[in-house]
Tab-separated table of C-alpha atoms in Angstrom:
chain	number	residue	atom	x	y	z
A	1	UNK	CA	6.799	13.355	-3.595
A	2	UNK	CA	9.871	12.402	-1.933
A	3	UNK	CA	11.674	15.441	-1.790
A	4	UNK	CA	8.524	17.622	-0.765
A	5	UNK	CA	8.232	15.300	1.911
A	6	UNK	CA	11.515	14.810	3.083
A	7	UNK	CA	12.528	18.002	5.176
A	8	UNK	CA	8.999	17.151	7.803
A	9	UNK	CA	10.478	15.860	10.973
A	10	UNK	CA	7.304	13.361	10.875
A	11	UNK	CA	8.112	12.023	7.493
A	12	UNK	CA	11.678	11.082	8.460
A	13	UNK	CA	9.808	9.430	11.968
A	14	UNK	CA	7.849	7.251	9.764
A	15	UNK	CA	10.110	6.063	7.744
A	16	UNK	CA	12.196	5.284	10.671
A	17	UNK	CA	9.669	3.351	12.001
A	18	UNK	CA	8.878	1.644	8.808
A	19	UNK	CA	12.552	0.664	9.057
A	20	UNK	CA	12.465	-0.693	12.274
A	21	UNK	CA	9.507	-2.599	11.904
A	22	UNK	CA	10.612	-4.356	8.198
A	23	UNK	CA	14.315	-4.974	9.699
A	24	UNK	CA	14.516	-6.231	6.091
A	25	UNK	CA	14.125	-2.692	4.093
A	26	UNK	CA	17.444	-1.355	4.986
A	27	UNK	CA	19.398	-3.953	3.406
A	28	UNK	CA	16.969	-3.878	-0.025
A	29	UNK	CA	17.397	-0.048	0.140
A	30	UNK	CA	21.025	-0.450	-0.015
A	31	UNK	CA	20.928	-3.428	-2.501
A	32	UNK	CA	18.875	-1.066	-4.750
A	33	UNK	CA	21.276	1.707	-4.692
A	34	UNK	CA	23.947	-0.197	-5.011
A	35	UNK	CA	22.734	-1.778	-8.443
A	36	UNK	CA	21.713	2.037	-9.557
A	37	UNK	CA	25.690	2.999	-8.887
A	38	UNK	CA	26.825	-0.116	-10.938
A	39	UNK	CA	24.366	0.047	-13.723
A	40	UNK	CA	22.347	-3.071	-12.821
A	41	UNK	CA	25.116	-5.061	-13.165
A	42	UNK	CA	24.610	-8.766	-11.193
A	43	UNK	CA	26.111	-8.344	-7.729
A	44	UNK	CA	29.092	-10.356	-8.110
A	45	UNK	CA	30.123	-8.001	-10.758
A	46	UNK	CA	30.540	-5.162	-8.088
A	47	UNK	CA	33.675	-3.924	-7.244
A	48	UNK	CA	34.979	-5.744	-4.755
A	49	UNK	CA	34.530	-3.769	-1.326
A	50	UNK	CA	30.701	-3.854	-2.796
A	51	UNK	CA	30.513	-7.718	-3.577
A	52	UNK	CA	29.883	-8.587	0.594
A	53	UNK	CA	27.113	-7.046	2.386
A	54	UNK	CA	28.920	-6.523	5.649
A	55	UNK	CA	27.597	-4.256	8.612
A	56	UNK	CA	30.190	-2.170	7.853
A	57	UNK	CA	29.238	-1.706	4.338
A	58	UNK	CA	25.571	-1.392	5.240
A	59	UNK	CA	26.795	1.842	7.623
A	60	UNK	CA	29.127	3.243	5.113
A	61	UNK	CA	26.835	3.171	2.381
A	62	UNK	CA	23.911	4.973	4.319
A	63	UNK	CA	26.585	7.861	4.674
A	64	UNK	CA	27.271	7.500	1.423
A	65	UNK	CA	24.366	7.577	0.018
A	66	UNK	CA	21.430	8.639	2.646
A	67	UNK	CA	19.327	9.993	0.088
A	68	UNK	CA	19.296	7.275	-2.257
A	69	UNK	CA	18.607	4.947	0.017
A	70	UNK	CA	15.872	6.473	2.154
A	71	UNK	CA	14.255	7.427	-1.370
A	72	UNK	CA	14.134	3.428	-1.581
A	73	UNK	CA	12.943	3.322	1.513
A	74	UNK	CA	10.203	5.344	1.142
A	75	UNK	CA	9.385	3.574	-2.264
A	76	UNK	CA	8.729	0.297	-0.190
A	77	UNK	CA	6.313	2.131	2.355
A	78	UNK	CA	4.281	3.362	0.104
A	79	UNK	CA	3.731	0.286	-1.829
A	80	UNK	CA	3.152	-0.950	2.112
A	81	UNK	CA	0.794	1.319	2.605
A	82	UNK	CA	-0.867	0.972	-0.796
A	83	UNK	CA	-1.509	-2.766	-0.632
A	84	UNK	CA	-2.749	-2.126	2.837
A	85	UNK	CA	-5.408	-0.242	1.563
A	86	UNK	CA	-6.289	-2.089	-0.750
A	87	UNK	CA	-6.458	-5.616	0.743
A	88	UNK	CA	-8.965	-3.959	3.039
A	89	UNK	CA	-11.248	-2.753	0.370
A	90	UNK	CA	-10.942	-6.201	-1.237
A	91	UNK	CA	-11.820	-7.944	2.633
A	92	UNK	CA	-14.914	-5.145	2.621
A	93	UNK	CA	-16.030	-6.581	-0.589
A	94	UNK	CA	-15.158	-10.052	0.515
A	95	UNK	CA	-12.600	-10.586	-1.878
A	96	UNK	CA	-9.467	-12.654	-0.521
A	97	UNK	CA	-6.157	-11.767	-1.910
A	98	UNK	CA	-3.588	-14.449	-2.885
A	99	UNK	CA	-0.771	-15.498	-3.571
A	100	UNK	CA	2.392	-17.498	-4.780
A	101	UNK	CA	4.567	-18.065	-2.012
A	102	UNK	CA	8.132	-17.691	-3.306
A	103	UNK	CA	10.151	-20.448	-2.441
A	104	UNK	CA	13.406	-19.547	-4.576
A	105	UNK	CA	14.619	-16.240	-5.146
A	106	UNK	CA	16.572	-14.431	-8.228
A	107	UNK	CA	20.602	-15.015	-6.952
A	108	UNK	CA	20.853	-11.506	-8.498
A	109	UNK	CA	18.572	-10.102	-5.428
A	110	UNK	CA	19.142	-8.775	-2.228
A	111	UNK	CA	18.720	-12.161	-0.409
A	112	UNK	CA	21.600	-13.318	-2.644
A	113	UNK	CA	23.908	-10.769	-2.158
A	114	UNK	CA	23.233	-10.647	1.596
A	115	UNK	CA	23.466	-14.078	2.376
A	116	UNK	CA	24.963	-15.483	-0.276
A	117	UNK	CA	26.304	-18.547	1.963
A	118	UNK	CA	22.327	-19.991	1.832
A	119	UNK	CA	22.241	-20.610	-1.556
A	120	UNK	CA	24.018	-22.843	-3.972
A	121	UNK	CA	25.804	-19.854	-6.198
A	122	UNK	CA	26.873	-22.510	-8.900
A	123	UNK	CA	23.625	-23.698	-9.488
A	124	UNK	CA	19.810	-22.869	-10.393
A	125	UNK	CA	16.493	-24.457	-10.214
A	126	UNK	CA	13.964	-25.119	-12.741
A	127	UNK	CA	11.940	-28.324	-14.119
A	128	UNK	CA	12.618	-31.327	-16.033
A	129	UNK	CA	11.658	-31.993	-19.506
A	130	UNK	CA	7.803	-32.699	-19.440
A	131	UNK	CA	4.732	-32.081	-21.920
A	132	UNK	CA	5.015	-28.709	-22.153
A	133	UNK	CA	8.872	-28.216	-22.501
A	134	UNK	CA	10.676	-31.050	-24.063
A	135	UNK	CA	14.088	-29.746	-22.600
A	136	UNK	CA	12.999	-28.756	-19.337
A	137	UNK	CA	13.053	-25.053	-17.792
A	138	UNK	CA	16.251	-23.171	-16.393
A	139	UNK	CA	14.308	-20.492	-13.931
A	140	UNK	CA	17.398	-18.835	-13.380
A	141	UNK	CA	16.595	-18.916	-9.415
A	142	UNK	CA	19.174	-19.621	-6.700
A	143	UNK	CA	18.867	-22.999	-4.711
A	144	UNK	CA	18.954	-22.912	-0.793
A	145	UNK	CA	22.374	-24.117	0.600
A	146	UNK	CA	20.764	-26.513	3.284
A	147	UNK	CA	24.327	-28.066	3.779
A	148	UNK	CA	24.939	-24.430	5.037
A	149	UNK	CA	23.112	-24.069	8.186
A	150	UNK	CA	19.317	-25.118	8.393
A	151	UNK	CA	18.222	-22.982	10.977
A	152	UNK	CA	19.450	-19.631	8.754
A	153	UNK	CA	17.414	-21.068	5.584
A	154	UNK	CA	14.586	-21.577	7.473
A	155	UNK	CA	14.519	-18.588	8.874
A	156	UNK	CA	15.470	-16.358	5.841
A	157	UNK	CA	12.765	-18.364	3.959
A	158	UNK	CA	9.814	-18.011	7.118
A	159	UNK	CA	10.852	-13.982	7.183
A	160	UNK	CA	10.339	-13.622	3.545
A	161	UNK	CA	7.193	-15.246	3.401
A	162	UNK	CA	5.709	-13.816	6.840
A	163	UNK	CA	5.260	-10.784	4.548
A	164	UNK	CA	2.041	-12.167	3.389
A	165	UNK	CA	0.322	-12.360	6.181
A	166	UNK	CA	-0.224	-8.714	6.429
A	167	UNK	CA	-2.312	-8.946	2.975
């Protein structure tokens, strides 16, 4: 569907737009590509000039790989667009959609390679021992860095979750 789209003038507008209005995508997009050229290998396992997300990078790799990464792109609009539809059929039948907020993510994620400084990379979160798991739980997910700076955590963590809103 992608490629029969791709040569309309209007299809590259929209996903332009859904670009500037998800500020977010671009940087996913690229983190998605980037695990596709190192065989989803854990970030940190990159070759080096690919270990950072820089601005730099971020413009070198869409010239690098335009394709790839708008075909990501386009991947996130339609599920966009999809759950749009959908969470208005649901609010027709009066069925509210919801949710677990995520308050961790994976440290092998875009957040984690992107800003990397807001979490604690030497660490994960999980649960004590308790009645259902005598040893506790390793989740595997990356703790926020508050020693870091506050204000970025906060923010990284409101943008992520503002996402629900729409649904």
């Amino acid at each position: 569907l992608y490629e029969q789209k791709k040569p309309s003038e209007d299809f590259r507008n929209q996903l332009a737009l859904f670009r500037k209005d998800h500020p977010w995508v671009f940087p996913y997009a690229c983190f998605k590509t980037l695990k596709a050229k190192f065989n989803n290998l854990p970030w940190w396992q990159w070759d080096d000039p690919y270990k950072k997300s820089t601005p730099e990078l971020l413009a070198n790799l869409e010239l690098s790989f335009f394709d790839a990464i708008q075909l990501e792109i386009f991947i996130q609009m339609s599920c966009f667009q999809q759950l749009a539809r959908a969470s208005q059929e649901a609010e027709k039948l009066k069925v509210f959609l919801c949710c677990d907020l995520p308050h961790f993510c994976q440290l092998d994620s875009t957040e984690g390679w992107s800003h990397s400084s807001l979490f604690l990379l030497n660490s994960t979160a999980g649960a004590p021992p308790d009645a259902f798991s005598t040893e506790g739980q390793n989740w595997n997910l990356a703790p926020w860095n508050w020693d870091a700076n506050p204000g970025d955590v906060l923010k990284l963590w409101q943008d992520r979750n503002s996402l629900f809103a729409s649904y």
